[in-house]
Tab-separated table of C-alpha atoms in Angstrom:
chain	number	residue	atom	x	y	z
P	268	MET	CA	-50.277	36.072	19.946
P	269	LYS	CA	-53.641	34.745	21.139
P	270	LYS	CA	-55.292	35.815	17.869
P	271	LEU	CA	-52.569	34.093	15.844
P	272	GLU	CA	-53.049	30.894	17.839
P	273	THR	CA	-56.809	31.061	17.366
P	274	LEU	CA	-56.349	31.614	13.624
P	275	PHE	CA	-53.846	28.743	13.400
P	276	VAL	CA	-56.213	26.345	15.185
P	277	ALA	CA	-59.164	27.490	13.069
P	278	LEU	CA	-57.239	27.019	9.808
P	279	ASN	CA	-56.085	23.578	10.921
P	280	GLY	CA	-59.671	22.642	11.757
P	281	TRP	CA	-61.055	23.992	8.481
P	282	ALA	CA	-58.428	22.098	6.492
P	283	LEU	CA	-59.614	18.902	8.170
P	284	ILE	CA	-63.252	19.761	7.492
P	285	LEU	CA	-62.489	20.372	3.809
P	286	MET	CA	-60.596	17.076	3.514
P	287	LEU	CA	-63.411	15.160	5.227
P	288	THR	CA	-65.968	16.837	2.972
P	289	ALA	CA	-63.958	15.995	-0.149
P	290	MET	CA	-63.494	12.410	0.981
P	291	SER	CA	-67.213	12.038	1.725
P	292	LEU	CA	-68.216	13.518	-1.636
P	293	ILE	CA	-65.783	11.312	-3.556
P	294	VAL	CA	-66.860	8.125	-1.796
P	295	GLY	CA	-70.539	9.102	-2.036
P	296	ALA	CA	-70.254	9.852	-5.752
P	297	ASN	CA	-68.460	6.565	-6.343
P	298	ILE	CA	-71.169	4.592	-4.506
P	299	THR	CA	-73.908	6.445	-6.383
P	300	LEU	CA	-72.262	5.826	-9.750
P	301	ARG	CA	-71.632	2.170	-8.944
P	302	TYR	CA	-75.284	1.490	-8.147
P	303	THR	CA	-76.912	3.751	-10.742
P	304	SER	CA	-74.695	3.145	-13.765
P	305	SER	CA	-72.678	0.009	-12.883
P	306	HIS	CA	-69.496	2.062	-13.320
P	307	SER	CA	-67.283	3.489	-10.640
P	308	LEU	CA	-64.503	6.030	-10.441
P	309	SER	CA	-61.202	4.196	-10.722
P	310	TRP	CA	-59.426	6.783	-8.577
P	311	ALA	CA	-62.009	7.227	-5.806
P	312	ASP	CA	-60.654	4.666	-3.337
P	313	GLU	CA	-57.125	5.923	-3.773
P	314	ALA	CA	-58.134	9.565	-3.300
P	315	ALA	CA	-60.143	8.701	-0.193
P	316	ARG	CA	-57.204	6.754	1.250
P	317	TYR	CA	-54.779	9.633	0.722
P	318	LEU	CA	-57.229	12.151	2.170
P	319	MET	CA	-57.587	9.911	5.233
P	320	ILE	CA	-53.797	9.839	5.625
P	321	TRP	CA	-53.648	13.628	5.465
P	322	MET	CA	-56.550	13.969	7.920
P	323	THR	CA	-54.847	11.644	10.394
P	324	PHE	CA	-51.549	13.514	10.394
P	325	GLY	CA	-53.218	16.926	10.162
P	326	GLY	CA	-55.606	16.274	13.027
P	327	ALA	CA	-53.113	14.798	15.498
P	328	GLY	CA	-52.049	18.261	16.704
P	329	LEU	CA	-55.622	19.330	17.418
P	330	VAL	CA	-56.157	16.154	19.427
P	331	LEU	CA	-52.893	16.803	21.298
P	332	ARG	CA	-54.137	20.274	22.309
P	333	ILE	CA	-57.084	18.839	24.215
P	334	GLY	CA	-55.298	15.844	25.721
P	335	GLY	CA	-57.104	13.372	23.507
P	336	HIS	CA	-54.187	11.003	22.978
P	337	VAL	CA	-53.735	7.996	25.223
P	338	ALA	CA	-52.045	8.841	28.517
P	339	ILE	CA	-51.019	6.778	31.514
P	340	THR	CA	-50.687	9.079	34.512
P	341	ASN	CA	-49.939	6.659	37.349
P	342	LEU	CA	-46.347	7.863	37.781
P	343	GLN	CA	-47.304	11.514	37.505
P	344	ASP	CA	-50.096	11.124	40.051
P	345	ALA	CA	-47.713	9.461	42.515
P	346	LEU	CA	-45.216	12.343	42.422
P	347	PRO	CA	-45.322	15.563	44.452
P	348	ALA	CA	-46.242	18.788	42.617
P	349	LEU	CA	-42.648	19.713	41.708
P	350	GLY	CA	-41.949	16.181	40.478
P	351	GLN	CA	-45.079	16.303	38.337
P	352	ARG	CA	-43.931	19.552	36.681
P	353	ILE	CA	-40.466	18.119	36.039
P	354	LEU	CA	-41.961	14.939	34.567
P	355	ARG	CA	-44.305	16.942	32.317
P	356	ALA	CA	-41.384	19.114	31.159
P	357	CYS	CA	-39.426	15.951	30.312
P	358	ILE	CA	-42.435	14.615	28.418
P	359	VAL	CA	-42.723	17.842	26.397
P	360	LEU	CA	-38.994	17.810	25.652
P	361	GLY	CA	-39.130	14.131	24.633
P	362	LEU	CA	-42.120	14.770	22.380
P	363	LEU	CA	-40.417	17.749	20.735
P	364	VAL	CA	-37.328	15.662	20.006
P	365	PHE	CA	-39.440	12.786	18.655
P	366	PHE	CA	-41.641	15.072	16.533
P	367	GLY	CA	-38.569	16.844	15.126
P	368	PHE	CA	-36.971	13.510	14.278
P	369	MET	CA	-40.162	12.398	12.525
P	370	VAL	CA	-40.267	15.624	10.489
P	371	HIS	CA	-36.723	14.875	9.349
P	372	VAL	CA	-37.473	11.213	8.551
P	373	GLY	CA	-40.726	12.153	6.825
P	374	MET	CA	-38.989	14.693	4.610
P	375	GLN	CA	-36.346	12.153	3.619
P	376	TYR	CA	-38.979	9.532	2.849
P	377	ALA	CA	-41.126	11.958	0.846
P	378	GLN	CA	-38.105	13.058	-1.189
P	379	ARG	CA	-37.210	9.444	-1.986
P	380	MET	CA	-40.740	8.847	-3.253
P	381	GLN	CA	-40.992	11.982	-5.394
P	382	PHE	CA	-40.402	10.187	-8.708
P	383	GLN	CA	-42.912	7.379	-8.153
P	384	VAL	CA	-46.535	8.060	-9.027
P	385	THR	CA	-49.733	6.683	-7.558
P	386	PRO	CA	-51.467	3.960	-9.588
P	387	ALA	CA	-54.816	5.630	-10.291
P	388	LEU	CA	-54.361	9.366	-9.746
P	389	ARG	CA	-50.877	9.443	-11.294
P	390	ILE	CA	-49.635	12.065	-8.823
P	391	PRO	CA	-46.167	11.840	-7.278
P	392	PHE	CA	-46.099	9.945	-3.982
P	393	LEU	CA	-44.262	12.989	-2.645
P	394	TYR	CA	-47.673	14.612	-2.090
P	395	VAL	CA	-48.954	11.598	-0.179
P	396	TYR	CA	-45.884	11.136	2.004
P	397	ALA	CA	-45.584	14.874	2.670
P	398	ALA	CA	-48.421	14.354	5.150
P	399	MET	CA	-45.914	12.931	7.622
P	400	PRO	CA	-43.527	15.907	7.942
P	401	VAL	CA	-46.407	18.381	7.703
P	402	GLY	CA	-48.381	16.542	10.387
P	403	PHE	CA	-45.433	16.263	12.760
P	404	GLY	CA	-44.598	19.918	12.087
P	405	LEU	CA	-48.148	20.795	13.127
P	406	LEU	CA	-47.710	18.637	16.228
P	407	ILE	CA	-44.603	20.651	17.148
P	408	VAL	CA	-46.465	23.953	16.795
P	409	HIS	CA	-49.481	22.733	18.785
P	410	LEU	CA	-47.244	21.294	21.505
P	411	LEU	CA	-45.310	24.555	21.818
P	412	LEU	CA	-48.580	26.478	22.086
P	413	ILE	CA	-49.850	24.340	24.976
P	414	ALA	CA	-46.524	23.485	26.643
P	415	ARG	CA	-46.500	26.166	29.334
P	416	PRO	CA	-49.942	25.498	30.851
P	417	PHE	CA	-49.375	21.749	30.500
P	418	ILE	CA	-46.009	21.812	32.282
P	419	THR	CA	-47.016	24.225	35.029
P	420	ALA	CA	-50.490	22.915	35.822
P	421	GLY	CA	-51.018	19.729	33.812
P	422	ILE	CA	-53.916	21.209	31.895
P	423	TYR	CA	-54.930	21.100	28.262
P	424	LYS	CA	-56.967	23.469	26.145
P	425	ARG	CA	-60.608	22.782	25.508
P	426	MET	CA	-61.939	22.981	21.975
P	427	ASP	CA	-63.165	26.529	22.677
P	428	ASP	CA	-59.575	27.478	23.740
P	429	ALA	CA	-60.539	27.810	27.387
P	430	GLU	CA	-58.297	25.920	29.756
P	431	ALA	CA	-59.681	22.759	31.277
P	432	SER	CA	-58.351	20.527	33.996
P	433	THR	CA	-61.128	18.031	34.497
P	434	PRO	CA	-59.989	14.393	34.300
P	435	MET	CA	-60.625	12.716	30.973
P	436	PRO	CA	-61.066	8.987	30.309
P	437	GLY	CA	-57.783	7.122	30.273
P	438	GLY	CA	-56.212	9.300	32.920
P	439	ALA	CA	-55.564	12.303	30.701
P	440	ARG	CA	-56.628	15.708	31.798
P	441	GLY	CA	-58.720	17.843	29.491
């Protein structure tokens, strides 16, 4: 199971790296063309925007793993150890429900947009809006992978998959 989790995290990270690389190359090529030939790629801004959308939704789960999202821990810190575990379990349950709902809403929205095409690239908006259910699906998987150590000890995974419990800025633990 540990190897599967490591592979899943690595693939998620590499997908983000590839999208960032593609976005950088597209924007860089557009800037170069604009200043060297006075022409630009009509689709470059649109492609970069859609890659940014996919990177945002695709990277949210990796950030969740390390406790990088905003957290206010005043209530948790004021509770005894058992109360903290119960609160963290409620938070995980609430997040799972919310993420599942957003997968459902995202799928409905993407399906409604499947017949409209983007202005410059002329691809169905389905591929743009699919970032939402895919991203929230990834959030569910990442949350399930870190739920046990988070609930029991309030710790997150470090980027190297070791567990960390040192306080992070904003009150989160990482």
